[in-house]
CSV table of C-alpha atoms and ligand atoms in Angstrom, one decimal:
chain,number,residue,atom,x,y,z
P,1,UNK,CA,11.3,17.1,10.1
P,2,UNK,CA,13.0,14.7,7.7
P,3,UNK,CA,11.0,13.7,4.7
P,4,UNK,CA,9.7,10.2,3.7
P,5,UNK,CA,8.5,9.2,0.3
P,6,UNK,CA,7.0,5.9,-0.7
P,7,UNK,CA,4.7,4.5,-3.4
P,8,UNK,CA,2.3,1.7,-4.3
P,9,UNK,CA,1.0,0.7,-7.6
P,10,UNK,CA,-2.8,0.6,-8.3
P,11,UNK,CA,-2.6,-2.8,-9.9
P,12,UNK,CA,-5.2,-4.8,-8.0
P,13,UNK,CA,-6.0,-6.1,-4.6
P,14,UNK,CA,-3.8,-5.0,-1.8
P,15,UNK,CA,-2.4,-8.1,0.1
P,16,UNK,CA,-0.9,-8.7,3.5
P,17,UNK,CA,2.6,-8.7,1.9
P,18,UNK,CA,1.9,-5.0,1.0
P,19,UNK,CA,0.5,-4.4,4.4
P,20,UNK,CA,3.3,-6.0,6.5
P,21,UNK,CA,6.1,-5.0,4.0
P,22,UNK,CA,5.0,-1.4,3.5
P,23,UNK,CA,1.7,0.1,4.6
P,24,UNK,CA,1.9,-0.8,8.3
P,25,UNK,CA,5.4,0.8,8.4
P,26,UNK,CA,4.1,3.9,6.6
P,27,UNK,CA,1.4,4.4,9.2
P,28,UNK,CA,3.9,4.0,12.0
P,29,UNK,CA,6.0,6.9,10.6
P,30,UNK,CA,3.4,9.6,10.0
P,31,UNK,CA,3.9,11.5,13.2
P,32,UNK,CA,7.7,11.5,13.2
P,33,UNK,CA,8.4,12.5,9.6
P,34,UNK,CA,6.9,14.6,6.8
P,35,UNK,CA,5.4,11.7,4.9
P,36,UNK,CA,4.5,11.7,1.3
P,37,UNK,CA,2.8,8.6,-0.1
P,38,UNK,CA,2.0,8.2,-3.7
P,39,UNK,CA,-0.3,6.0,-5.9
P,40,UNK,CA,2.0,5.4,-8.8
P,41,UNK,CA,-0.2,5.0,-11.8
P,42,UNK,CA,2.6,5.7,-14.3
P,43,UNK,CA,4.4,2.7,-13.0
P,44,UNK,CA,1.3,0.6,-13.2
P,45,UNK,CA,1.0,1.1,-17.0
P,46,UNK,CA,4.4,-0.5,-17.6
P,47,UNK,CA,2.6,-3.9,-17.7
P,48,UNK,CA,-0.7,-4.8,-19.4
P,49,UNK,CA,-3.6,-3.0,-17.9
P,50,UNK,CA,-7.3,-2.3,-18.5
P,51,UNK,CA,-7.9,1.5,-19.1
P,52,UNK,CA,-11.5,1.2,-18.0
P,53,UNK,CA,-10.4,-0.2,-14.6
P,54,UNK,CA,-7.6,2.3,-13.9
P,55,UNK,CA,-9.8,5.0,-12.1
P,56,UNK,CA,-11.5,2.5,-9.8
P,57,UNK,CA,-8.2,0.8,-9.0
P,58,UNK,CA,-6.6,4.1,-8.1
P,59,UNK,CA,-9.6,5.0,-5.8
P,60,UNK,CA,-9.5,1.5,-4.2
P,61,UNK,CA,-5.8,1.8,-3.5
P,62,UNK,CA,-6.3,5.2,-1.9
P,63,UNK,CA,-9.2,3.8,0.2
P,64,UNK,CA,-7.3,0.8,1.5
P,65,UNK,CA,-4.3,2.9,2.4
P,66,UNK,CA,-6.5,5.4,4.2
P,67,UNK,CA,-8.4,2.6,5.9
P,68,UNK,CA,-5.1,1.1,7.1
P,69,UNK,CA,-4.4,4.4,8.9
P,70,UNK,CA,-2.9,6.9,6.5
P,71,UNK,CA,-4.7,9.8,8.0
P,72,UNK,CA,-4.6,12.7,5.4
P,73,UNK,CA,-4.4,15.2,8.2
P,74,UNK,CA,-1.0,13.8,9.2
P,75,UNK,CA,0.5,12.8,5.8
P,76,UNK,CA,0.1,13.5,2.1
P,77,UNK,CA,-1.5,11.0,-0.2
P,78,UNK,CA,-1.7,11.7,-3.9
P,79,UNK,CA,-1.7,10.2,-7.4
P,80,UNK,CA,1.6,10.3,-9.4
P,81,UNK,CA,0.1,11.5,-12.7
P,82,UNK,CA,-1.5,14.4,-11.0
P,83,UNK,CA,2.0,15.9,-10.6
P,84,UNK,CA,3.6,15.8,-14.1
P,85,UNK,CA,7.0,16.9,-12.7
P,86,UNK,CA,7.6,13.2,-11.9
P,87,UNK,CA,7.9,12.3,-15.6
P,88,UNK,CA,9.7,15.6,-16.3
P,89,UNK,CA,12.5,14.8,-13.8
P,90,UNK,CA,12.5,11.1,-15.0
P,91,UNK,CA,13.4,12.4,-18.5
P,92,UNK,CA,16.5,14.2,-17.2
P,93,UNK,CA,17.5,11.2,-15.1
P,94,UNK,CA,17.1,9.0,-18.2
P,95,UNK,CA,19.8,11.0,-19.8
P,96,UNK,CA,22.3,10.3,-17.0
P,97,UNK,CA,21.5,6.6,-16.5
P,98,UNK,CA,23.3,3.9,-18.5
P,99,UNK,CA,21.0,1.3,-20.1
P,100,UNK,CA,23.3,-1.5,-18.6
P,101,UNK,CA,22.3,-0.4,-15.0
P,102,UNK,CA,18.6,-0.9,-15.9
P,103,UNK,CA,19.1,-4.2,-17.6
P,104,UNK,CA,20.7,-5.5,-14.5
P,105,UNK,CA,17.6,-4.8,-12.3
P,106,UNK,CA,16.1,-8.0,-10.8
P,107,UNK,CA,12.6,-6.7,-11.2
P,108,UNK,CA,13.1,-5.9,-14.8
P,109,UNK,CA,14.4,-9.4,-15.5
P,110,UNK,CA,11.5,-11.0,-13.6
P,111,UNK,CA,8.8,-8.9,-15.3
P,112,UNK,CA,10.4,-9.4,-18.7
P,113,UNK,CA,10.0,-13.1,-18.2
P,114,UNK,CA,6.4,-12.7,-16.9
P,115,UNK,CA,5.4,-10.3,-19.8
P,116,UNK,CA,7.4,-11.6,-22.8
P,117,UNK,CA,4.9,-10.1,-25.2
P,118,UNK,CA,5.2,-6.6,-23.7
P,119,UNK,CA,8.7,-5.7,-22.8
P,120,UNK,CA,8.4,-2.0,-23.3
P,121,UNK,CA,10.8,0.8,-22.7
P,122,UNK,CA,8.7,2.0,-19.7
P,123,UNK,CA,9.4,-1.3,-18.0
P,124,UNK,CA,13.1,-0.8,-18.5
P,125,UNK,CA,12.9,2.8,-17.3
P,126,UNK,CA,10.7,2.0,-14.3
P,127,UNK,CA,13.4,2.4,-11.7
P,128,UNK,CA,14.4,5.8,-13.2
P,129,UNK,CA,10.8,7.1,-12.7
P,130,UNK,CA,11.0,5.7,-9.2
P,131,UNK,CA,14.2,7.6,-8.6
P,132,UNK,CA,12.4,10.8,-9.8
P,133,UNK,CA,9.5,10.1,-7.5
P,134,UNK,CA,11.8,10.0,-4.5
P,135,UNK,CA,14.3,12.7,-5.4
P,136,UNK,CA,11.6,15.2,-6.6
P,137,UNK,CA,10.8,15.7,-2.9
P,138,UNK,CA,14.4,15.4,-1.7
P,139,UNK,CA,13.2,12.5,0.5
P,140,UNK,CA,15.6,11.3,3.2
P,141,UNK,CA,14.0,7.9,3.8
P,142,UNK,CA,12.1,5.4,1.7
P,143,UNK,CA,10.1,2.7,3.5
P,144,UNK,CA,9.7,-0.3,1.2
P,145,UNK,CA,9.8,-4.1,1.2
P,146,UNK,CA,12.9,-6.0,0.2
P,147,UNK,CA,12.0,-6.3,-3.4
P,148,UNK,CA,12.5,-2.6,-3.8
P,149,UNK,CA,15.9,-2.2,-2.1
P,150,UNK,CA,17.7,-2.5,-5.4
P,151,UNK,CA,15.7,0.4,-6.8
P,152,UNK,CA,16.5,2.6,-3.9
P,153,UNK,CA,20.2,1.8,-4.3
P,154,UNK,CA,19.9,2.9,-8.0
P,155,UNK,CA,18.2,6.1,-6.8
P,156,UNK,CA,21.2,6.8,-4.6
P,157,UNK,CA,23.5,6.3,-7.6
P,158,UNK,CA,21.4,8.7,-9.7
P,159,UNK,CA,21.5,11.3,-7.0
P,160,UNK,CA,25.2,11.0,-6.7
P,161,UNK,CA,25.7,11.2,-10.4
P,162,UNK,CA,23.5,14.2,-10.8
P,163,UNK,CA,25.1,16.1,-7.9
P,164,UNK,CA,28.6,15.3,-9.2
P,165,UNK,CA,27.8,16.5,-12.7
P,166,UNK,CA,25.5,19.5,-12.0
P,167,UNK,CA,26.1,20.5,-8.4
P,168,UNK,CA,24.6,19.5,-5.1
P,169,UNK,CA,20.8,19.2,-5.3
P,170,UNK,CA,19.7,15.8,-3.9
P,171,UNK,CA,20.2,14.1,-0.6
P,172,UNK,CA,21.0,10.3,-0.9
P,173,UNK,CA,17.8,8.6,0.4
P,174,UNK,CA,18.0,5.6,2.6
P,175,UNK,CA,15.8,2.5,2.8
P,176,UNK,CA,13.7,2.1,6.0
P,177,UNK,CA,13.3,-1.6,6.3
P,178,UNK,CA,10.1,-3.0,7.9
P,179,UNK,CA,10.2,-5.8,10.5
P,180,UNK,CA,9.0,-8.2,7.9
P,181,UNK,CA,10.6,-7.0,4.6
P,182,UNK,CA,9.7,-10.1,2.6
P,183,UNK,CA,6.5,-12.1,2.9
P,184,UNK,CA,6.2,-15.2,0.9
P,185,UNK,CA,3.0,-16.3,-0.8
P,186,UNK,CA,0.7,-19.1,0.4
P,187,UNK,CA,2.7,-21.4,-1.7
P,188,UNK,CA,5.6,-20.8,0.7
P,189,UNK,CA,8.0,-20.3,-2.2
P,190,UNK,CA,7.5,-17.1,-4.2
P,191,UNK,CA,7.1,-13.6,-2.9
P,192,UNK,CA,3.5,-12.8,-2.1
P,193,UNK,CA,2.3,-10.9,-5.2
P,194,UNK,CA,-0.7,-9.6,-6.9
P,195,UNK,CA,0.4,-11.1,-10.2
P,196,UNK,CA,0.4,-14.7,-8.9
P,197,UNK,CA,-2.6,-16.0,-7.1
P,198,UNK,CA,-0.6,-16.7,-3.9
P,199,UNK,CA,-1.9,-13.8,-1.8
P,200,UNK,CA,-4.3,-13.1,1.1
P,201,UNK,CA,-6.2,-9.9,0.1
P,202,UNK,CA,-6.7,-7.4,2.9
P,203,UNK,CA,-10.4,-7.1,2.1
P,204,UNK,CA,-11.3,-10.6,1.0
P,205,UNK,CA,-14.3,-12.3,2.7
P,206,UNK,CA,-13.4,-14.0,6.0
P,207,UNK,CA,-14.3,-17.5,4.9
P,208,UNK,CA,-12.2,-17.1,1.8
P,209,UNK,CA,-9.2,-15.9,3.9
P,210,UNK,CA,-9.6,-19.0,6.2
P,211,UNK,CA,-10.0,-21.3,3.2
P,212,UNK,CA,-6.8,-20.0,1.6
P,213,UNK,CA,-4.9,-20.0,4.9
P,214,UNK,CA,-6.0,-23.6,5.7
P,215,UNK,CA,-4.3,-24.8,2.5
P,216,UNK,CA,-1.2,-22.7,2.9
P,217,UNK,CA,2.2,-24.3,2.9
P,218,UNK,CA,4.1,-24.5,6.2
P,219,UNK,CA,7.4,-26.1,7.1
P,220,UNK,CA,7.5,-28.8,4.5
P,221,UNK,CA,9.7,-31.0,6.6
P,222,UNK,CA,6.8,-31.3,9.0
P,223,UNK,CA,4.8,-34.0,7.4
P,224,UNK,CA,2.7,-35.3,10.3
P,225,UNK,CA,1.4,-33.5,13.4
P,226,UNK,CA,3.9,-35.4,15.7
P,227,UNK,CA,6.9,-34.3,13.6
P,228,UNK,CA,8.7,-31.4,15.2
P,229,UNK,CA,8.8,-28.3,12.9
P,230,UNK,CA,11.1,-25.3,12.4
P,231,UNK,CA,9.3,-21.9,12.6
P,232,UNK,CA,12.2,-20.3,10.8
P,233,UNK,CA,11.2,-22.2,7.7
P,234,UNK,CA,7.5,-21.6,8.1
P,235,UNK,CA,5.9,-18.7,6.3
P,236,UNK,CA,2.8,-18.9,8.5
P,237,UNK,CA,5.1,-18.1,11.4
P,238,UNK,CA,6.6,-15.1,9.5
P,239,UNK,CA,3.2,-13.7,8.7
P,240,UNK,CA,2.1,-14.2,12.3
P,241,UNK,CA,5.1,-12.1,13.3
P,242,UNK,CA,3.2,-9.1,11.9
P,243,UNK,CA,0.0,-9.8,13.9
P,244,UNK,CA,0.7,-11.8,17.1
P,245,UNK,CA,2.0,-10.7,20.5
P,246,UNK,CA,5.6,-11.6,21.4
P,247,UNK,CA,4.5,-14.0,24.2
P,248,UNK,CA,2.2,-15.8,21.9
P,249,UNK,CA,4.8,-16.1,19.2
P,250,UNK,CA,7.4,-17.4,21.7
P,251,UNK,CA,4.9,-20.1,22.8
P,252,UNK,CA,4.1,-21.1,19.3
P,253,UNK,CA,7.7,-21.2,18.4
P,254,UNK,CA,8.2,-23.7,21.3
P,255,UNK,CA,5.1,-25.6,20.5
P,256,UNK,CA,6.1,-26.1,16.9
P,257,UNK,CA,9.6,-27.3,17.7
P,258,UNK,CA,8.2,-29.7,20.3
P,259,UNK,CA,5.3,-30.7,18.1
P,260,UNK,CA,2.7,-29.8,20.8
P,261,UNK,CA,1.0,-27.4,18.4
P,262,UNK,CA,-0.1,-28.6,14.9
P,263,UNK,CA,0.1,-26.5,11.8
P,264,UNK,CA,-3.7,-26.2,11.5
P,265,UNK,CA,-3.9,-25.1,15.2
P,266,UNK,CA,-1.3,-22.5,14.4
P,267,UNK,CA,-3.2,-21.3,11.3
P,268,UNK,CA,-6.3,-20.9,13.4
P,269,UNK,CA,-4.4,-18.7,15.9
P,270,UNK,CA,-3.0,-16.6,13.1
P,271,UNK,CA,-6.4,-16.3,11.6
P,272,UNK,CA,-7.9,-15.0,14.9
P,273,UNK,CA,-5.0,-12.6,15.5
P,274,UNK,CA,-5.1,-11.4,11.9
P,275,UNK,CA,-8.8,-10.8,11.8
P,276,UNK,CA,-8.7,-9.0,15.2
P,277,UNK,CA,-6.1,-6.7,13.7
P,278,UNK,CA,-7.8,-6.3,10.3
P,279,UNK,CA,-11.4,-5.9,11.3
P,280,UNK,CA,-11.3,-2.2,12.3
P,281,UNK,CA,-9.3,-1.5,9.1
P,282,UNK,CA,-11.9,-3.4,7.0
P,283,UNK,CA,-14.7,-1.5,8.6
P,284,UNK,CA,-13.0,1.9,7.8
P,285,UNK,CA,-12.5,0.7,4.3
P,286,UNK,CA,-16.2,-0.1,3.9
P,287,UNK,CA,-17.1,3.4,5.2
P,288,UNK,CA,-14.7,5.1,2.8
P,289,UNK,CA,-16.0,3.2,-0.1
P,290,UNK,CA,-19.3,5.0,0.6
P,291,UNK,CA,-17.6,8.3,0.7
P,292,UNK,CA,-15.8,8.6,-2.7
P,293,UNK,CA,-16.1,12.4,-2.8
P,294,UNK,CA,-14.1,12.7,0.4
P,295,UNK,CA,-11.4,10.4,-1.0
P,296,UNK,CA,-11.2,12.5,-4.2
P,297,UNK,CA,-10.8,15.6,-2.1
P,298,UNK,CA,-8.0,14.0,-0.1
P,299,UNK,CA,-6.2,13.1,-3.3
P,300,UNK,CA,-6.7,16.6,-4.8
P,301,UNK,CA,-5.3,18.3,-1.6
P,302,UNK,CA,-2.4,15.9,-1.6
P,303,UNK,CA,-1.6,16.7,-5.2
P,304,UNK,CA,-1.8,20.4,-4.6
P,305,UNK,CA,0.7,20.3,-1.7
P,306,UNK,CA,3.1,17.9,-3.5
P,307,UNK,CA,2.9,20.0,-6.8
P,308,UNK,CA,4.2,23.0,-4.9
P,309,UNK,CA,7.2,21.2,-3.6
P,310,UNK,CA,7.8,19.5,-7.0
P,311,UNK,CA,7.8,22.8,-9.0
P,312,UNK,CA,10.3,24.3,-6.7
P,313,UNK,CA,12.7,21.4,-7.0
P,314,UNK,CA,12.3,21.2,-10.7
P,315,UNK,CA,13.2,24.9,-10.9
P,316,UNK,CA,16.4,24.2,-9.1
P,317,UNK,CA,17.1,21.2,-11.3
P,318,UNK,CA,16.5,23.2,-14.5
P,319,UNK,CA,18.7,26.0,-13.2
P,320,UNK,CA,21.5,23.6,-12.5
P,321,UNK,CA,21.2,21.8,-15.9
P,322,UNK,CA,21.0,25.0,-17.9
P,323,UNK,CA,17.4,24.4,-18.9
P,324,UNK,CA,15.9,27.3,-17.0
P,325,UNK,CA,14.2,30.0,-19.0
I,1,AMP,P1,3.6,-2.9,-5.1
I,1,AMP,O1,2.4,-3.6,-4.8
I,1,AMP,O2,4.5,-3.7,-5.9
I,1,AMP,O3,3.4,-1.5,-5.6
I,1,AMP,O4,4.4,-2.8,-3.7
I,1,AMP,C1,4.0,-1.9,-2.7
I,1,AMP,C2,4.9,-2.0,-1.5
I,1,AMP,O5,4.7,-3.3,-0.9
I,1,AMP,C3,6.4,-2.0,-1.7
I,1,AMP,O6,7.0,-1.3,-0.7
I,1,AMP,C4,6.8,-3.4,-1.7
I,1,AMP,O7,8.2,-3.6,-1.3
I,1,AMP,C5,5.9,-4.0,-0.7
I,1,AMP,N1,5.7,-5.4,-1.0
I,1,AMP,C6,5.0,-6.0,-2.0
I,1,AMP,N2,5.0,-7.3,-1.9
I,1,AMP,C7,5.7,-7.7,-0.8
I,1,AMP,C8,6.0,-8.9,-0.1
I,1,AMP,N3,5.6,-10.1,-0.6
I,1,AMP,N4,6.6,-8.8,1.0
I,1,AMP,C9,7.0,-7.7,1.6
I,1,AMP,N5,6.8,-6.5,1.0
I,1,AMP,C10,6.1,-6.4,-0.1
I,2,LIG,N1,8.3,0.3,-7.4
I,2,LIG,C1,7.5,0.3,-6.2
I,2,LIG,C2,6.8,-1.0,-6.0
I,2,LIG,O1,6.4,-1.7,-6.8
I,2,LIG,C3,6.5,1.4,-6.2
I,2,LIG,C4,7.2,2.8,-6.2
I,2,LIG,C5,7.2,3.7,-7.2
I,2,LIG,C6,7.9,3.4,-5.2
I,2,LIG,N2,7.8,4.8,-6.9
I,2,LIG,C7,8.3,4.7,-5.6
I,2,LIG,C8,8.3,3.0,-3.9
I,2,LIG,C9,9.1,5.5,-4.9
I,2,LIG,C10,9.0,3.8,-3.1
I,2,LIG,C11,9.4,5.1,-3.6
I,2,LIG,O2,6.6,-1.4,-4.9
């Protein structure tokens, strides 16, 4: 079985951008690949964070992912810092990665603007640690949203460079793109993100979800109900793509272009479809929140399995680089 690796940061509430851009895709892959999914706490500390919140955020991230369908019997789920080989390999990669490559990364530039008071070396090195995450397991595929494609491209470069210089160790991993690789926020402009309040949280109360959705931006050219709209320019339509049936979406597409369906009508349909999809997930999440010991056990087992793979690959890396004992 080919191997898959992906990661998510424990930085706050998981939103439907994460779900449609990543987690839903992860779940769909678990029976066809050897899937390893990681809660990347070392990545999360590259921006400001509250140390007293970290543990609960890690647990909540695990719970939501499991609730979405990451069944620990069929894939591995673990916490990055539980397997220290991630940072060990990142150090070696640091020494073959030019600073210029990292300064060019879009996410680094964006986050440097957002966190001017805290542009630390970890933030610059973030993609090197990500490359180590992926290559430590010799993963073949990396399912991520569009914002991460550039980091996977850098991972491929690092793999090539390492292999050229020290001998063949790493396969070049490829992106697995989801159906909806980029979900915009409710503002209809910026990427849906935890750091801006433009998201729909997976576990938010239903009335709050509806309130947020009701006010969300649609096709801005459609000022009145009788104006025809363009679903290609409507973020609500994109989001609906992740939850609605093909027939319904085709009917909505027509209704929007012919102005027979209004934006609020459409939002109501999206709301119904989304809640039908999310309710079983939200129920499982509620159950898991009451069963923390089980979640801890899942993460421990995940780390044990991943550690065994990581140690083996690190031995190979050390032998190739001349660092072996
Ligand atoms: P993060 O929350 O930044 O750790 O991201 C976890 C995963 O969700 C990554 O695979 C991202 O590419 C994906 N993701 C985050 N935000 C979005 C979005 N707005 N649209 C699509 N995918 C996203
Ligand atoms: N940088 C990714 C994000 O913010 C998270 C991540 C860390 C990751 N390591 C990874 C994703 C390895 C895929 C593979 O979404």
